[in-house]
CSV table of C-alpha atoms in Angstrom, one decimal:
chain,number,residue,atom,x,y,z
P,682,MET,CA,77.1,28.7,80.0
P,683,LYS,CA,76.7,30.8,83.1
P,684,LYS,CA,80.5,31.1,83.5
P,685,SER,CA,80.9,32.2,79.9
P,686,LEU,CA,78.2,34.8,80.2
P,687,LEU,CA,79.7,36.1,83.4
P,688,LEU,CA,83.2,36.3,81.8
P,689,LEU,CA,81.7,38.1,78.8
P,690,CYS,CA,79.9,40.7,81.0
P,691,LEU,CA,83.1,41.3,83.0
P,692,CYS,CA,85.1,41.9,79.8
P,693,PHE,CA,82.5,44.5,78.6
P,694,LEU,CA,82.5,46.2,82.0
P,695,ASN,CA,86.3,46.4,81.9
P,696,PHE,CA,86.3,48.0,78.5
P,697,GLY,CA,83.4,50.3,79.4
P,698,TYR,CA,85.1,51.6,82.5
P,699,SER,CA,88.3,52.8,80.9
P,700,GLN,CA,89.0,56.4,82.0
P,701,GLU,CA,91.7,58.7,81.0
P,702,LYS,CA,93.9,59.0,84.1
P,703,VAL,CA,95.7,62.3,84.4
P,704,ASP,CA,98.7,62.1,86.6
P,705,PHE,CA,100.4,65.2,88.0
P,706,PRO,CA,102.2,66.2,91.2
P,707,LYS,CA,99.9,66.9,94.1
P,708,THR,CA,101.9,68.4,96.9
P,709,GLU,CA,103.1,72.0,97.2
P,710,ILE,CA,105.3,73.8,99.6
P,711,LYS,CA,105.4,77.6,99.4
P,712,GLY,CA,106.9,80.6,101.2
P,713,ASN,CA,105.4,84.0,101.2
P,714,SER,CA,108.2,86.3,100.0
P,715,PHE,CA,106.1,89.5,100.6
P,716,PHE,CA,106.0,88.8,104.4
P,717,LEU,CA,109.6,87.7,104.4
P,718,VAL,CA,110.6,91.2,103.2
P,719,LEU,CA,108.5,92.7,106.0
P,720,GLY,CA,110.2,90.6,108.7
P,721,ALA,CA,107.5,87.9,109.1
P,722,VAL,CA,107.4,84.2,108.0
P,723,GLU,CA,104.6,82.4,106.3
P,724,VAL,CA,104.9,78.8,105.1
P,725,THR,CA,102.1,77.0,103.2
P,726,TYR,CA,101.5,73.4,102.5
P,727,GLU,CA,98.9,72.5,99.9
P,728,ARG,CA,97.5,69.1,98.8
P,729,ILE,CA,95.9,69.1,95.4
P,730,LEU,CA,92.7,67.0,95.5
P,731,ASN,CA,92.0,66.9,91.8
P,732,GLU,CA,92.5,69.2,88.8
P,733,ASP,CA,90.0,71.8,90.1
P,734,SER,CA,90.5,71.9,93.9
P,735,GLY,CA,93.0,71.8,96.7
P,736,LEU,CA,93.3,71.9,100.5
P,737,GLY,CA,96.0,73.7,102.3
P,738,VAL,CA,97.3,75.2,105.6
P,739,ALA,CA,99.4,78.3,106.1
P,740,LEU,CA,101.5,78.9,109.2
P,741,PHE,CA,102.4,82.6,110.0
P,742,PHE,CA,104.5,84.0,112.8
P,743,VAL,CA,106.4,87.2,113.5
P,744,ASN,CA,108.3,88.5,116.4
P,745,GLU,CA,107.9,92.3,115.9
P,746,GLU,CA,105.5,94.8,117.4
P,747,ASP,CA,104.5,96.3,114.1
P,748,PHE,CA,102.1,93.5,113.4
P,749,ASP,CA,98.8,93.0,115.4
P,750,THR,CA,99.0,89.3,114.7
P,751,SER,CA,102.0,87.4,116.1
P,752,PHE,CA,100.8,83.9,115.1
P,753,SER,CA,98.1,82.4,112.8
P,754,LEU,CA,97.2,79.0,111.5
P,755,THR,CA,95.0,79.2,108.4
P,756,PRO,CA,93.5,76.1,106.8
P,757,TYR,CA,91.8,76.8,103.4
P,758,TYR,CA,90.0,75.2,100.5
P,759,ARG,CA,90.5,76.4,96.9
P,760,ALA,CA,88.6,76.0,93.7
P,761,TYR,CA,90.7,76.5,90.6
P,762,PHE,CA,89.4,77.8,87.2
P,763,GLY,CA,92.5,77.5,85.0
P,764,LYS,CA,93.4,75.2,82.1
P,765,LYS,CA,96.3,73.5,83.8
P,766,PRO,CA,95.7,71.2,86.8
P,767,ALA,CA,95.3,73.3,90.0
P,768,ALA,CA,96.5,76.5,88.5
P,769,GLY,CA,95.2,79.8,87.2
P,770,PHE,CA,92.5,81.9,88.8
P,771,PHE,CA,91.2,80.6,92.2
P,772,VAL,CA,88.6,81.3,94.8
P,773,GLU,CA,89.3,80.2,98.4
P,774,GLY,CA,87.4,79.9,101.7
P,775,PHE,CA,89.5,80.0,104.8
P,776,SER,CA,89.4,79.9,108.6
P,777,MET,CA,92.1,81.5,110.7
P,778,LEU,CA,93.1,80.9,114.3
P,779,SER,CA,95.3,83.8,115.4
P,780,THR,CA,96.9,85.3,118.4
P,781,GLY,CA,98.5,88.7,119.0
P,782,VAL,CA,98.2,92.1,120.6
P,783,HIS,CA,95.6,94.5,119.3
P,784,ASN,CA,94.9,97.4,121.6
P,785,LYS,CA,98.0,99.2,122.9
P,786,THR,CA,97.6,102.2,125.3
P,787,TYR,CA,100.4,104.7,125.7
P,788,TYR,CA,100.9,107.7,127.9
P,789,PHE,CA,103.5,110.3,128.6
P,790,ASN,CA,105.0,110.3,132.1
P,791,ASN,CA,106.1,113.4,134.0
P,792,SER,CA,109.5,113.5,132.3
P,793,GLY,CA,107.9,113.5,128.8
P,794,ASN,CA,108.8,109.9,128.0
P,795,LEU,CA,106.3,107.7,126.1
P,796,ILE,CA,105.4,104.7,128.2
P,797,ASN,CA,103.4,101.6,127.1
P,798,ILE,CA,100.9,100.9,129.8
P,799,GLU,CA,98.6,98.3,128.5
P,800,LYS,CA,98.5,95.6,125.9
P,801,ASP,CA,95.4,93.6,125.2
P,802,ARG,CA,96.4,90.1,124.0
P,803,TYR,CA,93.9,88.1,122.1
P,804,THR,CA,93.2,84.7,120.6
P,805,ASP,CA,90.4,84.5,118.0
P,806,PHE,CA,88.9,82.5,115.2
P,807,ALA,CA,88.0,84.0,111.8
P,808,LEU,CA,86.2,82.9,108.7
P,809,GLY,CA,86.8,84.5,105.3
P,810,PHE,CA,87.3,84.2,101.6
P,811,GLY,CA,90.0,85.2,99.1
P,812,LEU,CA,90.9,85.4,95.4
P,813,GLY,CA,94.2,84.9,93.6
P,814,SER,CA,96.1,83.3,90.7
P,815,LYS,CA,98.7,80.6,90.5
P,816,TRP,CA,101.2,79.9,87.8
P,817,VAL,CA,103.0,76.5,87.7
P,818,HIS,CA,106.1,75.9,85.6
P,819,LYS,CA,106.5,72.6,83.8
P,820,ARG,CA,109.4,71.8,86.2
P,821,GLY,CA,107.3,72.3,89.3
P,822,PHE,CA,108.1,75.9,90.4
P,823,VAL,CA,105.0,77.8,91.6
P,824,PHE,CA,104.3,81.5,91.7
P,825,GLU,CA,101.2,82.8,93.4
P,826,ILE,CA,99.5,86.1,94.2
P,827,ASN,CA,96.5,86.1,96.5
P,828,ALA,CA,94.4,88.4,98.8
P,829,GLY,CA,91.6,87.7,101.2
P,830,ILE,CA,89.5,89.2,103.9
P,831,GLY,CA,87.8,87.7,106.9
P,832,ARG,CA,86.1,88.5,110.2
P,833,ASN,CA,87.0,87.5,113.7
P,834,LEU,CA,84.1,85.9,115.5
P,835,PHE,CA,84.7,85.7,119.3
P,836,SER,CA,87.1,88.1,121.1
P,837,ASN,CA,86.4,91.7,121.9
P,838,ASN,CA,90.1,92.4,122.1
P,839,SER,CA,90.9,91.2,118.6
P,840,PRO,CA,90.8,93.2,115.3
P,841,GLU,CA,87.4,93.0,113.8
P,842,VAL,CA,88.7,92.3,110.3
P,843,VAL,CA,91.6,90.0,109.3
P,844,GLY,CA,93.5,90.1,106.1
P,845,ARG,CA,95.3,87.4,104.2
P,846,GLY,CA,97.5,87.7,101.1
P,847,GLY,CA,100.9,87.7,99.6
P,848,ILE,CA,103.3,86.9,96.9
P,849,SER,CA,104.4,83.3,97.3
P,850,LEU,CA,107.1,81.2,95.6
P,851,GLY,CA,107.3,77.4,96.0
P,852,TYR,CA,107.6,74.0,94.4
P,853,ARG,CA,105.1,71.3,93.4
P,854,PHE,CA,106.2,67.7,93.7
């Protein structure tokens, strides 16, 4: 009798626990086309946690003096508010580890030439938030626009405010 009752309870638990499982691709690789046009490279990896959130990391580097930041590593967390899984409008919180040259001092020498005398290199850590929107094609192509702002916390040589943003193209698989 005890075995029959246990079997009956297990059957009811099995039927009561049925959930609708939504299966969708959960990995994205993206490149920031906006920075690519400007001569920099930013590549992003994002892992979708569920239909409403994701974790990612962006790697940025440039070898030009026009940018204050020459390298940054930016992990982030996103909360999505769209109808499709991990798509539509999103809000993100991010941290950024960055290095670069911020303060540059120039002077004119006796012959009238502009000379670079001092470059203040920095490494700093920032916290910030951002907004954006993501569109996902049924075949997995991703288009994203985002912008964010943060504040460096430790170095006196670094820029006080950091920006994050771009126009990214990628693929979800």
